[in-house]
Coordinates of N, CA and C in Angstrom, one line a residue:
M30 N -26.4 1.2 -10.7 CA -25.3 0.3 -11.2 C -25.0 -0.7 -10.2
A31 N -24.8 -1.9 -10.6 CA -24.4 -3.0 -9.7 C -23.0 -2.9 -9.2
E32 N -22.7 -3.3 -8.0 CA -21.4 -3.2 -7.4 C -20.5 -4.3 -8.0
F33 N -21.1 -5.4 -8.4 CA -20.4 -6.5 -9.0 C -21.1 -6.8 -10.3
T34 N -20.4 -6.7 -11.4 CA -21.0 -6.9 -12.7 C -20.8 -8.3 -13.2
V35 N -19.6 -8.9 -12.9 CA -19.4 -10.3 -13.3 C -20.0 -11.3 -12.4
N36 N -20.0 -11.0 -11.1 CA -20.6 -11.9 -10.1 C -21.8 -11.2 -9.5
A37 N -22.9 -11.2 -10.3 CA -24.1 -10.5 -9.9 C -24.7 -11.1 -8.6
Q38 N -24.4 -12.3 -8.2 CA -24.9 -12.9 -7.0 C -24.2 -12.4 -5.8
R39 N -23.1 -11.7 -5.9 CA -22.3 -11.3 -4.8 C -22.8 -10.0 -4.3
F40 N -23.0 -9.9 -2.9 CA -23.4 -8.7 -2.3 C -22.4 -8.1 -1.4
D41 N -21.5 -8.9 -0.8 CA -20.5 -8.5 0.2 C -19.3 -7.9 -0.4
P42 N -18.8 -6.7 0.1 CA -17.5 -6.2 -0.3 C -16.4 -7.2 -0.1
Y43 N -15.2 -6.9 -0.7 CA -14.1 -7.7 -0.4 C -13.6 -7.6 1.0
K44 N -13.0 -8.6 1.5 CA -12.5 -8.6 2.9 C -11.2 -7.9 3.0
N45 N -10.8 -7.5 4.2 CA -9.5 -6.7 4.3 C -8.4 -7.6 4.8
F46 N -8.6 -8.9 4.8 CA -7.5 -9.8 5.4 C -6.9 -10.7 4.3
K47 N -7.2 -10.5 3.0 CA -6.6 -11.3 2.0 C -6.0 -10.3 1.0
F48 N -4.6 -10.3 1.0 CA -3.9 -9.3 0.1 C -2.5 -9.8 -0.1
L49 N -1.9 -9.2 -1.1 CA -0.5 -9.5 -1.4 C 0.2 -8.1 -1.7
V50 N 1.5 -8.1 -1.4 CA 2.4 -6.9 -1.8 C 3.4 -7.5 -2.7
L51 N 3.6 -6.8 -3.8 CA 4.7 -7.2 -4.8 C 5.6 -6.1 -5.1
W52 N 6.9 -6.4 -5.1 CA 7.9 -5.4 -5.6 C 8.9 -6.2 -6.4
G53 N 9.4 -5.6 -7.5 CA 10.3 -6.3 -8.4 C 9.6 -7.5 -9.0
G54 N 8.3 -7.5 -9.1 CA 7.6 -8.6 -9.8 C 7.4 -9.8 -8.9
R55 N 7.9 -9.7 -7.6 CA 7.8 -10.9 -6.7 C 6.9 -10.5 -5.5
T56 N 6.3 -11.5 -5.0 CA 5.5 -11.4 -3.8 C 6.4 -11.2 -2.6
V57 N 6.1 -10.3 -1.7 CA 6.9 -10.0 -0.5 C 6.4 -11.0 0.6
A58 N 7.3 -11.7 1.2 CA 6.9 -12.7 2.2 C 6.3 -12.1 3.4
G59 N 5.2 -12.7 3.9 CA 4.8 -12.5 5.3 C 4.1 -11.1 5.6
I60 N 3.8 -10.3 4.7 CA 3.1 -9.0 5.1 C 1.8 -9.3 5.8
S61 N 1.6 -8.8 7.0 CA 0.4 -9.1 7.8 C -0.5 -7.9 7.9
K62 N 0.1 -6.7 7.7 CA -0.7 -5.5 7.9 C -0.2 -4.4 7.0
I63 N -1.1 -3.6 6.4 CA -0.8 -2.5 5.5 C -1.7 -1.3 6.0
S64 N -1.1 -0.1 6.2 CA -1.9 1.0 6.6 C -2.7 1.5 5.4
P65 N -3.7 2.4 5.6 CA -4.5 2.8 4.5 C -3.8 3.6 3.4
L66 N -4.3 3.5 2.2 CA -3.8 4.3 1.1 C -4.6 5.6 1.2
K67 N -4.0 6.7 1.4 CA -4.7 7.9 1.7 C -4.1 9.1 0.9
R68 N -4.9 9.9 0.2 CA -4.5 11.1 -0.5 C -5.3 12.2 0.1
T69 N -4.6 13.3 0.3 CA -5.3 14.5 0.8 C -5.0 15.7 -0.2
T70 N -6.0 16.4 -0.6 CA -5.8 17.6 -1.5 C -6.1 18.8 -0.7
E71 N -5.2 19.8 -0.7 CA -5.4 21.0 0.0 C -6.5 21.8 -0.6
V72 N -7.2 22.5 0.2 CA -8.3 23.4 -0.3 C -7.8 24.8 -0.4
V73 N -7.9 25.4 -1.6 CA -7.5 26.8 -1.8 C -8.8 27.6 -1.8
K74 N -8.8 28.6 -0.8 CA -10.0 29.4 -0.7 C -9.7 30.8 -1.4
H75 N -10.6 31.3 -2.1 CA -10.4 32.5 -2.8 C -11.8 33.2 -3.0
R76 N -11.7 34.5 -3.3 CA -13.0 35.2 -3.6 C -12.7 36.4 -4.4
H77 N -13.6 36.8 -5.2 CA -13.5 38.1 -5.9 C -14.0 39.2 -5.0
G78 N -13.7 40.4 -5.3 CA -14.1 41.6 -4.5 C -15.6 41.7 -4.4
G79 N -16.3 41.4 -5.5 CA -17.8 41.5 -5.4 C -18.5 40.3 -5.0
D80 N -17.8 39.2 -4.6 CA -18.4 38.0 -4.2 C -19.1 38.1 -2.8
P81 N -20.1 37.3 -2.5 CA -20.6 37.3 -1.1 C -19.5 36.9 -0.1
S82 N -19.8 36.9 1.1 CA -18.9 36.7 2.2 C -18.2 35.4 2.2
S83 N -18.9 34.3 1.7 CA -18.3 33.0 1.7 C -17.4 32.8 0.5
P84 N -16.2 32.2 0.8 CA -15.2 32.0 -0.3 C -15.6 30.9 -1.2
R85 N -15.0 31.0 -2.4 CA -15.0 29.8 -3.3 C -13.9 28.9 -2.9
K86 N -14.0 27.7 -3.3 CA -13.0 26.7 -3.0 C -12.6 25.9 -4.2
S87 N -11.3 25.7 -4.3 CA -10.8 24.9 -5.5 C -9.6 24.0 -5.0
P88 N -9.4 23.0 -5.7 CA -8.3 22.0 -5.2 C -6.9 22.6 -5.4
G89 N -6.1 22.3 -4.4 CA -4.7 22.8 -4.4 C -3.8 21.6 -4.6
R90 N -2.7 21.5 -3.9 CA -1.7 20.4 -4.0 C -2.3 19.2 -3.4
S91 N -2.0 18.1 -4.0 CA -2.4 16.8 -3.4 C -1.1 16.1 -2.8
E92 N -1.3 15.4 -1.7 CA -0.2 14.8 -1.0 C -0.7 13.3 -0.7
F93 N 0.3 12.4 -0.9 CA 0.0 11.0 -0.6 C 0.7 10.7 0.7
E94 N -0.1 10.2 1.7 CA 0.4 9.8 3.0 C 1.4 8.6 2.9
G95 N 2.3 8.5 3.9 CA 3.1 7.3 3.9 C 2.3 6.0 4.2
I96 N 2.8 4.9 3.7 CA 2.2 3.6 3.9 C 3.1 2.8 4.7
T97 N 2.6 2.1 5.7 CA 3.3 1.2 6.6 C 3.0 -0.2 6.3
L98 N 4.1 -1.0 6.1 CA 3.9 -2.5 5.9 C 4.5 -3.1 7.1
E99 N 3.8 -4.1 7.7 CA 4.2 -4.8 8.8 C 4.3 -6.3 8.5
R100 N 5.2 -7.0 9.1 CA 5.3 -8.4 9.0 C 6.1 -9.0 10.2
G101 N 5.9 -10.3 10.4 CA 6.6 -11.0 11.4 C 8.1 -11.1 11.0
V102 N 8.9 -11.1 12.0 CA 10.4 -11.2 11.8 C 10.7 -12.6 11.3
T103 N 11.3 -12.8 10.2 CA 11.8 -14.0 9.6 C 13.2 -13.9 9.2
H104 N 13.7 -14.9 8.5 CA 15.1 -14.8 8.0 C 15.2 -14.1 6.7
D105 N 14.1 -13.7 6.1 CA 14.1 -13.0 4.8 C 14.6 -11.6 5.0
P106 N 15.7 -11.2 4.3 CA 16.4 -9.9 4.5 C 15.9 -8.8 3.6
E107 N 14.7 -9.0 2.9 CA 14.3 -7.9 1.9 C 14.0 -6.6 2.6
F108 N 13.4 -6.5 3.7 CA 13.1 -5.3 4.4 C 14.4 -4.6 4.7
D109 N 15.4 -5.3 5.3 CA 16.7 -4.8 5.6 C 17.4 -4.2 4.4
R110 N 17.4 -5.0 3.3 CA 18.2 -4.6 2.1 C 17.6 -3.3 1.5
W111 N 16.2 -3.2 1.5 CA 15.7 -2.0 1.0 C 15.9 -0.8 1.9
A112 N 15.7 -1.0 3.2 CA 15.9 0.1 4.1 C 17.4 0.6 4.1
N113 N 18.3 -0.3 3.9 CA 19.7 0.0 3.8 C 20.1 0.8 2.6
K114 N 19.3 0.8 1.6 CA 19.6 1.6 0.4 C 19.4 3.1 0.6
V115 N 18.6 3.4 1.7 CA 18.4 4.8 2.0 C 19.5 5.3 3.0
W116 N 19.9 4.4 3.9 CA 21.0 4.7 4.8 C 21.6 3.5 5.3
Q117 N 22.9 3.3 5.1 CA 23.6 2.1 5.6 C 24.8 2.6 6.5
V118 N 24.7 2.2 7.7 CA 25.8 2.5 8.7 C 27.1 1.8 8.2
G119 N 28.2 2.5 8.3 CA 29.5 2.0 8.0 C 29.8 1.8 6.5
A120 N 28.9 2.3 5.6 CA 29.1 2.2 4.2 C 30.3 3.1 3.7
G121 N 30.7 4.0 4.4 CA 31.7 4.9 4.0 C 31.2 6.2 3.5
L122 N 32.0 7.3 3.6 CA 31.5 8.6 3.2 C 31.1 8.7 1.8
G123 N 29.9 9.1 1.6 CA 29.3 9.3 0.3 C 28.6 8.0 -0.3
A124 N 28.8 6.9 0.5 CA 28.2 5.6 0.0 C 27.0 5.2 0.9
E125 N 26.6 6.0 1.8 CA 25.6 5.7 2.8 C 24.2 5.5 2.1
V126 N 24.0 6.2 1.0 CA 22.7 6.2 0.2 C 22.9 5.6 -1.1
S127 N 22.1 4.7 -1.5 CA 22.1 4.2 -2.9 C 21.2 4.9 -3.8
L128 N 21.6 6.1 -4.3 CA 20.7 7.0 -5.1 C 20.2 6.3 -6.3
A129 N 20.9 5.4 -6.9 CA 20.5 4.8 -8.2 C 19.2 3.9 -8.1
D130 N 19.0 3.3 -6.9 CA 17.9 2.3 -6.8 C 17.2 2.2 -5.5
F131 N 17.1 3.3 -4.8 CA 16.4 3.3 -3.5 C 14.9 3.4 -3.6
R132 N 14.4 3.7 -4.8 CA 13.0 3.8 -5.0 C 12.5 2.6 -5.8
K133 N 11.3 2.2 -5.4 CA 10.6 1.0 -6.1 C 9.2 1.3 -6.4
D134 N 8.7 0.8 -7.5 CA 7.2 0.8 -7.7 C 6.7 -0.5 -7.1
I135 N 5.7 -0.4 -6.3 CA 5.1 -1.6 -5.7 C 3.7 -1.8 -6.0
V136 N 3.1 -3.0 -5.8 CA 1.7 -3.3 -6.2 C 1.1 -3.9 -4.9
I137 N -0.1 -3.4 -4.6 CA -0.9 -4.0 -3.5 C -2.1 -4.7 -4.2
Q138 N -2.3 -5.9 -4.0 CA -3.4 -6.7 -4.6 C -4.4 -7.1 -3.4
V139 N -5.6 -6.8 -3.6 CA -6.7 -7.3 -2.7 C -7.3 -8.5 -3.4
L140 N -7.4 -9.6 -2.6 CA -7.9 -10.9 -3.1 C -9.3 -11.2 -2.7
N141 N -10.1 -11.9 -3.5 CA -11.4 -12.3 -3.0 C -11.2 -13.6 -2.1
E142 N -12.3 -14.1 -1.6 CA -12.2 -15.2 -0.7 C -11.6 -16.5 -1.4
A143 N -11.7 -16.6 -2.7 CA -11.1 -17.7 -3.5 C -9.6 -17.5 -3.8
G144 N -9.0 -16.3 -3.3 CA -7.6 -16.1 -3.6 C -7.3 -15.5 -4.9
Q145 N -8.4 -15.0 -5.6 CA -8.2 -14.4 -6.9 C -8.0 -12.9 -6.8
V146 N -7.1 -12.3 -7.6 CA -6.9 -10.8 -7.5 C -8.2 -10.1 -8.0
A147 N -8.7 -9.3 -7.1 CA -9.9 -8.6 -7.3 C -9.7 -7.1 -7.6
V148 N -8.8 -6.5 -6.8 CA -8.5 -5.1 -6.9 C -7.0 -4.9 -6.8
S149 N -6.4 -4.0 -7.6 CA -4.9 -3.8 -7.5 C -4.6 -2.4 -7.5
H150 N -3.7 -1.9 -6.7 CA -3.2 -0.6 -6.7 C -1.7 -0.5 -7.0
K151 N -1.3 0.4 -7.8 CA 0.2 0.6 -8.1 C 0.6 1.8 -7.3
L152 N 1.7 1.7 -6.6 CA 2.3 2.8 -5.9 C 3.7 3.1 -6.5
Y153 N 3.8 4.4 -6.8 CA 5.0 4.9 -7.6 C 6.1 5.5 -6.8
R154 N 7.3 5.1 -7.2 CA 8.5 5.7 -6.6 C 8.5 5.8 -5.1
T155 N 8.2 4.6 -4.5 CA 8.2 4.5 -3.0 C 9.7 4.3 -2.5
W156 N 9.9 4.8 -1.3 CA 11.2 4.6 -0.7 C 11.0 4.5 0.9
V157 N 11.9 4.0 1.6 CA 11.8 3.7 3.0 C 12.1 5.0 3.8
S158 N 11.2 5.5 4.5 CA 11.5 6.7 5.4 C 11.6 6.3 6.8
E159 N 11.1 5.1 7.2 CA 11.2 4.7 8.6 C 11.3 3.1 8.5
Y160 N 12.2 2.6 9.3 CA 12.4 1.2 9.4 C 12.5 0.7 10.8
Q161 N 11.6 -0.2 11.2 CA 11.7 -0.8 12.5 C 12.1 -2.3 12.3
A162 N 13.4 -2.6 12.6 CA 14.0 -3.9 12.3 C 13.4 -4.9 13.3
L163 N 13.1 -4.5 14.5 CA 12.6 -5.4 15.5 C 11.7 -4.6 16.4
G164 N 10.5 -5.1 16.6 CA 9.5 -4.5 17.5 C 9.8 -4.8 19.0
E165 N 8.9 -4.4 19.8 CA 9.1 -4.6 21.2 C 9.2 -6.1 21.5
L166 N 10.1 -6.4 22.4 CA 10.3 -7.8 22.9 C 9.8 -7.8 24.3
D167 N 9.0 -8.9 24.7 CA 8.5 -9.0 26.0 C 8.4 -10.4 26.4
A168 N 9.2 -10.8 27.4 CA 9.2 -12.2 27.8 C 7.9 -12.7 28.4
N169 N 7.0 -11.8 28.8 CA 5.7 -12.2 29.3 C 4.6 -12.2 28.3
A170 N 4.9 -11.8 27.0 CA 3.9 -11.7 26.0 C 3.7 -13.1 25.3
N171 N 2.7 -13.1 24.5 CA 2.5 -14.3 23.6 C 2.2 -13.7 22.2
A172 N 3.2 -13.2 21.5 CA 3.0 -12.5 20.3 C 4.1 -12.8 19.3
V173 N 4.0 -12.4 18.1 CA 5.0 -12.5 17.1 C 5.8 -11.2 17.1
A174 N 7.1 -11.4 16.9 CA 8.0 -10.2 16.7 C 7.7 -9.6 15.4
I175 N 7.5 -8.3 15.4 CA 7.1 -7.5 14.2 C 8.2 -6.6 13.7
Q176 N 8.4 -6.5 12.4 CA 9.2 -5.4 11.8 C 8.3 -4.7 10.8
S177 N 8.7 -3.4 10.6 CA 7.9 -2.6 9.7 C 8.7 -1.6 8.9
L178 N 8.1 -1.3 7.7 CA 8.7 -0.3 6.8 C 7.6 0.8 6.7
K179 N 8.0 2.1 6.8 CA 7.1 3.2 6.4 C 7.7 3.6 5.0
L180 N 6.8 3.6 4.0 CA 7.1 4.0 2.7 C 6.5 5.4 2.3
E181 N 7.3 6.2 1.7 CA 6.8 7.4 1.1 C 6.6 7.1 -0.4
C182 N 5.6 7.8 -1.0 CA 5.4 7.5 -2.4 C 5.0 8.8 -3.1
E183 N 5.2 8.9 -4.4 CA 4.9 10.1 -5.1 C 3.5 9.9 -5.8
G184 N 2.8 8.9 -5.5 CA 1.4 8.7 -6.0 C 1.1 7.3 -6.1
W185 N -0.2 7.0 -6.2 CA -0.7 5.7 -6.4 C -2.0 5.8 -7.2
E186 N -2.3 4.7 -7.8 CA -3.6 4.6 -8.6 C -4.1 3.2 -8.7
R187 N -5.4 3.1 -8.8 CA -6.0 1.8 -9.0 C -5.6 1.3 -10.4
D188 N -5.3 0.0 -10.5 CA -5.1 -0.6 -11.9 C -6.4 -1.1 -12.4
Y189 N -7.0 -0.3 -13.3 CA -8.3 -0.6 -13.9 C -8.2 -1.7 -14.9
E190 N -7.0 -2.2 -15.3 CA -6.8 -3.3 -16.2 C -7.1 -4.6 -15.5
V191 N -7.1 -4.6 -14.1 CA -7.5 -5.8 -13.4 C -9.0 -6.0 -13.4
P192 N -9.5 -7.1 -14.1 CA -10.9 -7.3 -14.2 C -11.5 -7.9 -12.9
E193 N -12.8 -7.8 -12.8 CA -13.5 -8.5 -11.7 C -13.3 -10.0 -12.0
P194 N -12.8 -10.8 -11.1 CA -12.6 -12.2 -11.4 C -13.9 -13.0 -11.4
V195 N -14.0 -14.0 -12.2 CA -15.1 -14.9 -12.2 C -15.0 -15.8 -11.0
E196 N -15.8 -15.7 -10.0 CA -15.7 -16.4 -8.8 C -16.3 -17.8 -9.0
P197 N -15.5 -18.8 -8.5 CA -16.0 -20.2 -8.7 C -17.3 -20.5 -7.9
S198 N -18.1 -21.4 -8.5 CA -19.2 -21.8 -7.7 C -19.0 -23.3 -7.5
F199 N -19.4 -23.7 -6.3 CA -19.2 -25.1 -5.9 C -20.5 -25.8 -5.8
T200 N -20.6 -27.0 -6.3 CA -21.8 -27.8 -6.2 C -21.5 -28.9 -5.3
H201 N -22.4 -29.2 -4.4 CA -22.2 -30.3 -3.4 C -22.8 -31.6 -4.0
P202 N -22.2 -32.7 -3.8 CA -22.8 -33.9 -4.3 C -24.0 -34.3 -3.6
A203 N -25.0 -34.8 -4.3 CA -26.3 -35.1 -3.6 C -26.2 -36.3 -2.7

């Protein structure tokens, strides 16, 4: 089977540096790095009394690892606002957590070189378990100030409704 059905001339996999993150139907500004989407399923070993010495194996519980989003510090308050829904200092007794809306479904889109959505994953019921409002500051460095969110989720899946995009072909004038 061909890896690319619409763009049969394509041989290279998609690159890891063109992507978007969306929540609430909007693109989140400035995301520069996303940790891997990783699922682990426990192995349940069992055997019957008459079985050989080696056990049988079957799948047990599946767990989805936390996902970290990083971006440069800007004036956009979206990371702060979401993180504060899980815990807000000074909100008053019983109001520290916004139980009604601290979870979000988010979408991660991988783009091809032309900026077209090529692959999309939906992450369900994510919430902020760790928030770094400001990374290390160093007067001797030459770097961007970074903030990050670690998100917990209850599952993710690839969106198979996203088709392989028809990639543009460019012709050069003679």
